Coordinates of C-alpha atoms in Angstrom, one line a residue:
M30 CA -38.2 6.1 5.9
D31 CA -35.5 3.8 4.0
P32 CA -35.3 0.7 5.7
L33 CA -31.6 0.0 4.3
D34 CA -30.4 3.3 5.9
F35 CA -32.7 3.5 8.9
L36 CA -30.6 6.3 10.4
Q37 CA -29.9 8.1 7.1
S38 CA -26.0 7.6 7.5
D39 CA -25.8 8.3 3.6
H40 CA -26.8 11.9 4.4
L41 CA -23.3 12.4 6.0
L42 CA -21.5 11.6 2.8
S43 CA -20.6 14.7 0.3
D44 CA -22.4 14.8 -3.2
D45 CA -19.4 13.4 -4.8
E46 CA -19.1 10.7 -2.1
R47 CA -22.7 9.4 -2.8
T48 CA -22.2 9.8 -6.6
I49 CA -19.2 7.5 -6.4
G50 CA -21.3 4.8 -4.4
Q51 CA -23.9 4.8 -6.8
T52 CA -21.9 4.7 -9.7
V53 CA -20.1 1.4 -8.3
S54 CA -23.4 0.1 -7.1
D55 CA -24.9 0.6 -10.6
Y56 CA -21.8 -1.2 -12.3
A57 CA -21.8 -4.1 -9.7
K58 CA -25.5 -4.7 -10.0
A59 CA -25.3 -4.7 -13.7
E60 CA -22.2 -6.4 -14.7
L61 CA -21.1 -8.7 -11.5
A62 CA -23.8 -9.5 -9.4
P63 CA -25.5 -11.6 -12.3
Y64 CA -22.4 -14.1 -12.5
I65 CA -21.1 -14.0 -8.9
S66 CA -22.8 -17.1 -7.7
D67 CA -21.6 -19.0 -10.5
W68 CA -18.2 -17.5 -9.8
Y69 CA -18.1 -18.5 -6.4
E70 CA -19.4 -22.1 -7.5
A71 CA -17.0 -22.7 -9.9
G72 CA -14.4 -21.2 -7.5
K73 CA -12.8 -18.6 -9.8
I74 CA -13.0 -15.1 -11.2
P75 CA -12.5 -13.7 -14.5
T76 CA -9.6 -11.5 -14.9
E77 CA -11.3 -9.4 -17.6
I78 CA -13.3 -7.5 -15.1
I79 CA -9.9 -5.8 -13.7
P80 CA -9.4 -3.5 -16.6
A81 CA -13.1 -2.3 -16.2
L82 CA -12.7 -1.8 -12.6
G83 CA -9.6 0.3 -13.5
K84 CA -11.6 2.4 -15.8
L85 CA -14.0 3.1 -13.1
G86 CA -10.9 4.5 -11.3
L87 CA -11.3 1.8 -8.4
L88 CA -7.9 0.8 -8.2
G89 CA -5.7 3.2 -6.0
M90 CA -8.6 5.1 -6.0
H91 CA -7.6 7.0 -2.7
L92 CA -4.1 7.5 -4.0
T93 CA -2.7 10.6 -5.7
G94 CA -0.9 10.5 -8.9
Y95 CA 0.3 8.1 -11.2
G96 CA -3.3 7.5 -13.0
C97 CA -4.9 7.2 -9.4
A98 CA -8.2 8.9 -8.8
N99 CA -7.1 10.8 -5.7
T100 CA -10.6 10.4 -3.8
T101 CA -11.2 10.9 -0.2
A102 CA -10.7 7.8 2.2
T103 CA -14.5 7.9 2.8
A104 CA -15.2 7.5 -0.9
Y105 CA -12.7 4.5 -1.1
G106 CA -14.7 3.2 1.3
V107 CA -18.1 3.7 0.1
A108 CA -16.7 1.9 -3.2
C109 CA -15.3 -0.8 -1.0
R110 CA -18.9 -1.1 0.8
E111 CA -20.8 -1.5 -2.7
L112 CA -18.4 -4.1 -4.0
E113 CA -18.5 -6.2 -1.1
A114 CA -22.6 -6.1 -1.0
I115 CA -21.9 -8.6 -4.3
D116 CA -18.9 -10.4 -2.9
S117 CA -16.2 -10.2 -0.7
G118 CA -14.0 -11.5 -3.1
L119 CA -14.5 -8.5 -5.3
R120 CA -13.4 -6.0 -2.6
S121 CA -10.4 -8.3 -1.9
L122 CA -9.3 -7.9 -5.2
V123 CA -9.5 -4.3 -5.0
S124 CA -8.2 -4.0 -1.7
V125 CA -4.8 -6.0 -2.3
Q126 CA -4.5 -3.9 -5.6
G127 CA -4.9 -0.6 -4.1
S128 CA -4.5 -0.8 -0.1
L129 CA -1.9 -3.4 0.0
A130 CA 0.5 -3.6 -3.5
M131 CA -0.1 -0.1 -4.9
F132 CA 0.0 1.5 -1.4
A133 CA 3.3 0.1 -0.8
I134 CA 5.0 0.8 -3.7
H135 CA 3.4 4.3 -3.4
R136 CA 4.4 4.8 0.0
W137 CA 7.7 3.1 0.7
G138 CA 8.8 2.6 -3.3
T139 CA 11.1 4.5 -5.2
E140 CA 10.2 6.9 -8.4
D141 CA 11.2 4.5 -10.7
H142 CA 9.3 1.6 -8.7
R143 CA 6.0 4.4 -9.2
Q144 CA 6.7 5.2 -12.6
E145 CA 7.0 1.7 -13.7
W146 CA 4.0 0.2 -11.9
L147 CA 1.6 2.5 -10.7
P148 CA -0.2 3.7 -13.9
R149 CA -0.4 0.1 -15.2
M150 CA -1.8 -1.0 -12.0
A151 CA -4.4 2.0 -11.6
A152 CA -5.5 1.2 -15.2
G153 CA -5.9 -2.8 -14.2
E154 CA -3.2 -3.3 -17.0
A155 CA -0.9 -5.1 -14.4
I156 CA -2.2 -6.8 -11.3
G157 CA -0.2 -7.0 -7.9
C158 CA 0.0 -9.0 -4.7
F159 CA 1.2 -8.7 -1.4
G160 CA 3.8 -11.4 0.3
L161 CA 3.7 -11.1 4.0
T162 CA 2.2 -13.9 5.5
E163 CA 3.6 -17.4 6.1
A164 CA 2.3 -20.7 7.1
G165 CA 4.2 -20.3 10.3
A166 CA 3.7 -16.9 10.7
G167 CA 0.3 -15.2 10.3
S168 CA -0.5 -13.1 13.3
D169 CA 3.2 -13.0 14.2
P170 CA 4.6 -11.6 11.1
G171 CA 8.1 -10.7 12.7
S172 CA 9.1 -14.4 12.7
M173 CA 8.6 -14.8 9.1
R174 CA 11.2 -17.1 7.6
T175 CA 11.9 -15.9 4.1
H176 CA 15.1 -14.2 3.8
A177 CA 16.9 -12.3 1.6
R178 CA 20.8 -11.6 1.4
L179 CA 23.3 -9.3 -0.6
D180 CA 25.1 -10.8 -3.2
G181 CA 27.3 -8.3 -4.7
D182 CA 25.1 -5.7 -5.7
D183 CA 22.1 -8.1 -6.1
W184 CA 19.7 -9.7 -3.5
I185 CA 18.7 -13.2 -3.3
L186 CA 15.4 -14.3 -1.9
N187 CA 14.5 -17.6 -0.5
G188 CA 11.0 -18.6 1.2
S189 CA 7.6 -19.0 1.0
K190 CA 4.4 -17.1 1.4
M191 CA 0.8 -18.4 2.0
W192 CA -2.9 -17.2 1.3
I193 CA -1.7 -14.6 -1.2
T194 CA -4.9 -13.0 -3.0
S195 CA -4.1 -12.7 -6.6
G196 CA -1.1 -14.6 -6.5
T197 CA -1.2 -16.6 -9.6
I198 CA -2.5 -13.8 -11.7
A199 CA -0.1 -11.1 -10.3
D200 CA 2.4 -9.4 -12.5
V201 CA 4.2 -8.0 -9.6
A202 CA 4.7 -8.9 -6.2
V203 CA 5.2 -7.0 -2.8
V204 CA 7.4 -9.4 -0.8
W205 CA 8.4 -8.8 2.6
A206 CA 11.7 -10.8 4.0
Q207 CA 14.2 -10.9 6.7
T208 CA 17.8 -9.2 6.0
N209 CA 20.7 -8.4 7.9
Q210 CA 19.0 -5.0 8.1
G211 CA 16.0 -5.9 9.4
I212 CA 12.5 -6.6 7.8
R213 CA 12.7 -5.2 4.2
G214 CA 10.3 -4.9 1.3
F215 CA 11.0 -5.9 -2.2
V216 CA 9.4 -5.3 -5.8
V217 CA 9.4 -8.5 -7.4
P218 CA 7.9 -9.1 -11.1
T219 CA 6.3 -12.5 -11.2
D220 CA 8.4 -13.6 -14.3
T221 CA 11.7 -13.3 -12.6
P222 CA 13.5 -16.8 -12.5
G223 CA 12.7 -18.5 -9.2
F224 CA 9.6 -17.1 -8.4
A225 CA 6.3 -19.4 -8.6
A226 CA 2.7 -19.1 -7.3
H227 CA 0.4 -22.2 -6.9
E228 CA -3.2 -21.6 -6.5
I229 CA -4.7 -22.7 -3.1
G230 CA -7.9 -24.8 -3.8
R231 CA -10.7 -26.7 -2.1
K232 CA -11.6 -23.6 -0.2
L233 CA -15.3 -23.1 1.2
S234 CA -14.7 -19.1 1.5
L235 CA -13.7 -16.3 -0.7
R236 CA -14.1 -18.7 -3.5
A237 CA -14.6 -15.9 -6.0
S238 CA -11.1 -14.9 -5.5
V239 CA -7.7 -16.1 -6.4
T240 CA -5.6 -17.2 -3.4
A241 CA -2.2 -18.7 -3.7
E242 CA 1.0 -20.0 -2.1
L243 CA 4.0 -17.9 -3.4
A244 CA 7.4 -20.1 -3.6
L245 CA 10.6 -17.9 -4.1
S246 CA 13.8 -20.1 -4.9
D247 CA 16.9 -18.0 -5.4
V248 CA 15.1 -15.3 -7.0
R249 CA 17.9 -12.8 -7.8
L250 CA 16.8 -9.2 -8.0
P251 CA 18.8 -5.9 -8.4
S252 CA 19.6 -3.5 -5.9
T253 CA 17.1 -1.0 -7.1
A254 CA 14.1 -3.7 -6.1
V255 CA 14.5 -3.1 -2.4
F256 CA 12.2 -0.3 -0.9
P257 CA 15.2 2.2 -0.1
E258 CA 13.9 3.2 3.4
V259 CA 11.7 1.2 5.4
R260 CA 12.7 -1.1 7.8
G261 CA 11.2 -3.8 10.1
L262 CA 7.5 -4.4 10.5
K263 CA 6.5 -0.4 10.1
G264 CA 6.2 -1.0 6.3
P265 CA 3.9 -3.9 6.0
L266 CA 1.9 -2.9 8.9
S267 CA 1.2 0.6 7.1
C268 CA -0.2 -1.4 4.4
L269 CA -2.4 -3.7 6.4
N270 CA -3.8 -0.5 8.0
E271 CA -5.0 0.7 4.7
A272 CA -6.5 -2.8 3.5
R273 CA -8.2 -2.9 7.1
Y274 CA -10.0 0.4 6.6
G275 CA -11.1 -0.8 3.5
I276 CA -12.5 -3.9 4.9
L277 CA -14.5 -2.2 7.7
W278 CA -16.5 -0.4 5.1
G279 CA -16.9 -3.7 3.2
A280 CA -18.5 -5.4 5.9
V281 CA -21.2 -2.9 6.2
G282 CA -22.0 -3.8 2.3
A283 CA -22.1 -7.6 3.0
A284 CA -24.1 -7.0 6.1
R285 CA -26.6 -4.7 4.2
A286 CA -27.1 -7.2 1.4
C287 CA -28.2 -10.1 3.7
Y288 CA -30.5 -8.1 5.6
C289 CA -31.9 -6.5 2.5
E290 CA -32.5 -10.3 1.3
A291 CA -33.8 -11.3 4.7
L292 CA -36.3 -8.3 4.7
E293 CA -37.6 -9.0 1.3
Y294 CA -38.1 -12.6 1.5
S295 CA -39.9 -12.0 4.8
L296 CA -42.5 -9.8 3.2
L297 CA -43.0 -12.2 0.4
R298 CA -42.9 -15.6 2.2
T299 CA -46.1 -16.8 4.1
Q300 CA -46.6 -18.7 6.9
F301 CA -49.8 -19.8 8.6
G302 CA -51.4 -17.4 6.4
K303 CA -49.2 -14.2 6.5
P304 CA -46.2 -13.2 5.7
L305 CA -43.2 -14.1 7.7
A306 CA -42.3 -10.6 8.6
G307 CA -45.9 -10.4 10.6
F308 CA -44.8 -12.5 13.2
Q309 CA -43.2 -10.9 16.3
L310 CA -40.0 -13.2 16.3
T311 CA -39.3 -12.2 12.9
Q312 CA -39.7 -8.5 13.4
R313 CA -37.0 -9.2 16.4
K314 CA -34.7 -10.4 13.9
L315 CA -35.1 -7.7 11.6
V316 CA -34.8 -4.9 13.9
D317 CA -31.7 -6.7 15.3
M318 CA -30.1 -6.7 11.7
S319 CA -31.2 -3.2 11.0
I320 CA -29.5 -2.1 14.5
A321 CA -26.3 -3.6 13.4
V322 CA -26.2 -2.4 9.7
S323 CA -26.9 1.4 11.0
N324 CA -24.3 1.2 13.8
A325 CA -21.8 -0.5 11.4
A326 CA -22.6 2.2 8.9
L327 CA -22.2 5.2 11.2
T328 CA -18.9 3.5 12.7
A329 CA -17.5 3.5 9.0
V330 CA -18.4 7.3 8.2
Q331 CA -17.0 8.3 11.4
L332 CA -13.6 6.6 10.9
G333 CA -13.9 7.7 6.9
R334 CA -13.7 11.5 8.4
L335 CA -11.0 10.7 10.8
K336 CA -8.9 9.2 7.9
D337 CA -9.7 12.3 5.8
T338 CA -8.3 14.5 8.3
H339 CA -5.3 12.3 9.0
C340 CA -6.4 11.9 12.7
I341 CA -7.2 8.1 12.5
T342 CA -5.2 5.5 14.5
P343 CA -4.4 1.8 14.0
E344 CA -6.4 1.3 17.2
Q345 CA -9.3 2.8 15.6
I346 CA -9.1 1.0 12.5
S347 CA -9.0 -2.3 14.6
H348 CA -12.1 -1.2 16.4
G349 CA -14.0 -0.7 13.1
K350 CA -12.7 -4.1 11.5
L351 CA -13.4 -6.0 14.8
A352 CA -17.0 -4.3 15.4
N353 CA -18.4 -4.1 11.6
V354 CA -17.2 -7.8 10.7
R355 CA -18.6 -9.1 13.9
S356 CA -21.7 -7.4 13.1
A357 CA -21.5 -8.5 9.5
L358 CA -21.4 -12.0 10.5
E359 CA -24.3 -11.9 13.0
V360 CA -26.5 -10.5 10.4
A361 CA -25.2 -13.0 7.6
R362 CA -26.1 -15.7 10.1
T363 CA -29.5 -14.1 11.2
A364 CA -30.7 -13.5 7.6
R365 CA -30.2 -17.4 6.6
A366 CA -32.2 -18.1 9.7
V367 CA -34.9 -16.0 8.2
L368 CA -34.7 -17.8 4.8
G369 CA -34.9 -21.1 6.3
A370 CA -33.6 -23.8 4.0
A371 CA -33.6 -21.6 0.7
G372 CA -30.8 -19.7 2.7
I373 CA -28.1 -22.7 2.3
T374 CA -28.5 -22.1 -1.8
L375 CA -26.6 -20.1 -4.2
D376 CA -29.9 -19.0 -5.2
H377 CA -29.6 -16.6 -2.5
S378 CA -26.5 -14.5 -1.1
V379 CA -26.5 -15.0 2.6
M380 CA -24.9 -18.0 3.1
R381 CA -22.2 -16.9 0.5
H382 CA -21.7 -13.7 2.4
M383 CA -21.6 -15.8 5.6
N384 CA -18.9 -18.2 4.5
N385 CA -16.9 -15.1 2.8
L386 CA -16.9 -13.1 6.3
E387 CA -15.4 -16.3 8.5
T388 CA -12.5 -15.8 6.2
V389 CA -12.8 -11.6 6.3
S390 CA -12.8 -11.9 10.2
T391 CA -9.4 -13.6 10.2
Y392 CA -7.3 -11.9 7.5
E393 CA -5.5 -8.4 8.1
G394 CA -5.8 -9.3 11.6
T395 CA -7.8 -12.0 13.7
E396 CA -10.1 -10.9 16.1
E397 CA -8.1 -12.0 19.0
M398 CA -5.1 -9.5 17.4
H399 CA -7.5 -6.6 17.1
T400 CA -8.8 -7.1 20.5
L401 CA -5.4 -7.1 22.0
S402 CA -4.5 -3.9 20.2
I403 CA -7.6 -2.2 21.3
G404 CA -7.0 -3.5 25.0
R405 CA -3.4 -1.8 24.9
A406 CA -4.6 1.2 23.7
L407 CA -7.3 1.3 26.7
T408 CA -5.2 0.2 29.2
G409 CA -1.3 0.8 28.2
I410 CA -0.6 -2.8 28.5
A411 CA 0.6 -5.0 25.9
A412 CA -0.8 -8.4 26.3
F413 CA 0.4 -10.0 23.3
R414 CA 2.9 -12.6 24.7

């Protein structure tokens, strides 16, 4: 009996998917885990790790062509799980690169966009970010104020974007803006005059991740910079669904890591002459965590299979994101309680994961928005307004 995979959910994976998971796990434990607490405490992450992630094939790994690995969606999810078992910031880096910036270019860009950016992004030689959220337009992206206007054959962009992962280290930004043709997406090299990115500091969560505000002041782009076909929110929401899918897998990794640490600690720490694990109330905590991790893992595998057969719906992804992140947060809090005072230090991972998951529960759709999305699917009634 494997206490970390009680229902043997990994047996539902293919040999290739398990191999990918083990490869990512081995790399992450050797090259990332020893340093992640220091990166978190310092509030930064070294960009030198990005080409290594590209060499492993993790950047845009579920996309086809252009140097991408063309894996199954389930394999991509397993990789997200193993990265977030170390830290949510690492999975966020890979998610934003592959599921937001690269996916947007791959799905909605021109062939010139794809040829120019995707091979370098897949290799980790170019970094992307995704500019949708604004300070006044989070859950309601349709109210964004960033706008683009035609000036001859050029587009002029003005506005700002907030909470943008990788914003200050990106070479290219996918920016969504209001136009007289509806919301449209633009491929914006970050060295374009008028583009600026400012790092957001003083974070208590996702500290091992770069978060920025983008400022666009009369950014002039050629007509070829715009995504040619997509209009409205269809474009950005399709990208968010890709990222949410990775999140629901990543949450399994964070939950499993917290549960594993609590289990190990409870077997080693003694009180009243016996291990903590020998007390009924502690065993109840461990059982609750095991059930939560197992249920989240099974949810992820099922949604992976639905995605691989092109049968998944946005509402099902909302189910996975809402349920798995909620469960992971509860596991992290319970694990912290098992560790007692030791659990609040960076010598252990549980409170770092707990802080990160507070952000994960908000970005790519808040609990409230996912709840209403599922509610609409169940009832046929939209309760957003």
